[in-house]
Amino acid sequence: MRFVFLFFLISFSTLAQKDYKLWLQYNKVANSSLVSEYKNNFKSIVVLGNSETIKIAEKELKTGFLDMLGNIPEIKSDIKGECNLIVGSQSNLSSQIKTELQSDLVKINDEGFIIKSISFKNKRQIIITGKTDVAVLYGVFNFLKIVQTNKSVQNLNIADSPKTNIRILNHWDNLDRTVERGYAGFSLWNWQKLPDFIDQRYIDYARANASIGINGTVLTNVNANALILTPQYLEKVEALANVFRPYGIKVYLTARFSAPIEIGNLKTADPKDAQVIQWWKNKATEIYKRIPDFGGFLVKANSEGQPGPQNYGRNHVDGANMLADAVAPFSGVIMWRAFVYSEHDANDRAKQAYAEFQPYDGKFKENVIVQVKNGAIDFQPREPFHPLFGAMPKTPLMMEFQITQEYLGFSTHLVFLPKLFQEVLESDTYQKGKGSTVAKVIDGTLYQNKLTGIAGVANIGNDLNWTGHPFAQVNWYGFGRLAWNPYLDSEIIADEWLRSTFSNDENFIKTVKNIMMESREAVVNYMTPLGLHHIMDTGHHYGPGPWVSDLSRPEWNPTYYHKADKNGIGFDRSKSGTNAVTQYATEVAKLFDNLETCPEKDFLWFHHLSWDYKLKNGQTLWNGLALKYQEGVNQVREMQDVWNETEKYVDSERFNEVKMLLEIQHKEAKWWRDACLLYFQQFSGKELPAGVEKPTQTLEYFKSLKFPFAPGNG
Ligand code: GCW
């Protein structure tokens, strides 16, 4: 009977679609000496405590050991015998073990964990502990990762705590299950079947997030619908919150600023109106009654047509603080977005968020955190860091990254985003002298902020593989890892993800890691090299559209951003242009302002340069630009060549998926190169340099392409 059961379990787990299992594949450990090392080090597991979270941790260990080592060690509730793996929160540990761990326990915060080999009463033990049960769960996932990545467990000594408080996914999911800028199917949240039907996916989603330390999720789109705040929907939100809670994940919602009018029958949503204030207080009370650990609200106000306090002559501070008061009694937070720009403002769009928000420094309530996109425009393949970072010392700022690839090839291009995230986090704002990196702003160490956070716009949908592209999974994974530790090297992320998702074979790791690390530069090269930005086709942002110039709002037109003309190309944000550079600290402003010191990768972001401008490598700007486009295409070819050699390491399903996707990426990289170069050539009037391939089509052809049903565009 037992045999039959085991057989069923094993065959089920091999049959289950590999893609679906994300980085939790728990492949069998191939190296036999490692297998015996593991088995000798934990002959039995002692699980202390019996909360739902601890039960999840125990189940995870069983699944992990069964899949990776072929059997489940004995599970016990006491510490007799040798070589135990002891799993439980600090409060459940014996006082002797606590004394043994004293120096580690003082190091960790409430979500931090300890994984440590100790010799206790002459017995070898491995302890996984933390101050809370969720911390223990994090410890368990991290312990399993050690086995997944085939590392030794002989002398474990890890004490690791998350460096930010709010590590959160932002789902731009609509109530009709479409996902704004989503390229992986429909929303996971099946509102029609909730609250009674709990899809297994909700549990698997929570498990995947917990495994990387994500502790919050905003279920709904920032372009919000007030209906989510009605009892009919709150009941469904409550059901999701109940599923996520034992995994340490809090639920948040987007608050539509005009909700008091739309669902509250009030005449106004003025944040200074007594009835409006009361309405939000009542709403918060109602929500917290259902969901006592509700996280709070994320708000997009007075941005791209969303309602907000300015509709009533008030400002962002008035709006944010009014909501902050409503959730404060319940320890809720307000994440107020700084993504604002206006068609009535003739100012350079890149300057508007700073101009509007910086003067509000110190004016927000304690439980407000301002959410700032990584760059001043909008999630481009490359943007210099947002000038607000470091510029609001008295206001907690949280990072907003975009995991979904709105501007980076949807879910058909392999682009390893942790490399982009790292570049931003490492940028030095110089706001408190050298070393004032964005990471230090975000984790609160630069200005000693208590409230800290990182948000990632999710790339998750109901596609079988969650993210549309098998390699887009690493962007979710990497986001979580960097939210936990914004100082992590992206190469480590690539390495551990490859091992836990595909294979530990060194030949596979080495070459595939290389192409991942290069993939971000590749997409910059074939889309927007040398600081170009926002030249995607309009609305859906699919493919190139540098020629678009007829949209009602000036800053929606690609021509606004590249400003190509007979004299040259690029947006002059230097002192002789819009002077956006002065929004940065003096050192940084100088660096960007001066062509001698401005990094070439940011040239056309900050400068309008002549086609004959000489680049550092001696090429003219025109030739250099053309060669960059070609280089991007070549890099995709290299990615294809490398991938084609991996067949022996990868299951055929994922091998073929990635192969087909890389073919699409190659086709589209050429499309980008040809369309952009043909278009810019009209202004430069110059031939393509040697080494750049002939265009595959005419400019007219590229301009004629229309995509009325491109995904993610509502
Ligand atoms: O990136 C742009 C997108 C919009 C999005 C907006 C925002 C949710 O094109 O789809 O709206 O930014 O971040 O608010």
Coordinates of C-alpha atoms and ligand atoms in Angstrom, one line a residue, residues 172 180-181 221-223 300 303-304 337 339 341 349 373 377-379 400 402 406-407 457 539 541 712-713, ligand 1:
W172 CA -2.3 45.5 -12.4
E180 CA -2.9 45.8 -17.8
R181 CA 0.5 45.2 -19.3
N221 CA -4.7 47.5 -10.8
V222 CA -3.5 51.0 -9.9
N223 CA -6.0 52.2 -12.5
K300 CA -2.4 56.3 -8.2
S303 CA -2.0 60.6 -13.0
E304 CA -3.0 59.6 -16.4
R337 CA 2.7 56.8 -6.2
F339 CA 4.2 58.6 -11.1
Y341 CA 3.0 64.1 -15.3
R349 CA 8.1 65.1 -18.5
K373 CA 9.5 54.2 -10.3
I377 CA 10.0 58.4 -17.4
D378 CA 8.5 54.9 -17.4
F379 CA 10.2 51.5 -17.0
E400 CA 8.7 50.5 -8.0
Q402 CA 8.3 46.6 -13.4
E406 CA 5.8 46.3 -21.0
Y407 CA 8.7 48.0 -22.8
V457 CA 4.7 45.1 -11.1
G539 CA -0.5 52.5 -26.8
H541 CA 4.1 49.6 -26.8
G712 CA -2.0 44.0 -22.1
N713 CA -3.6 47.2 -23.5
Ligands
GCW1 O1 3.8 52.3 -17.7 C1 2.6 53.0 -17.8 C2 1.7 52.1 -18.4 C3 0.3 52.2 -17.9 C4 0.4 52.2 -16.4 C5 1.1 53.4 -15.9 C6 1.3 53.5 -14.5 C7 -1.2 51.2 -14.9 O2 1.7 52.2 -19.8 O3 -0.4 51.1 -18.4 O4 -0.9 52.2 -15.8 O5 2.4 53.4 -16.5 O6 2.4 53.0 -14.0 O7 0.4 53.9 -13.8

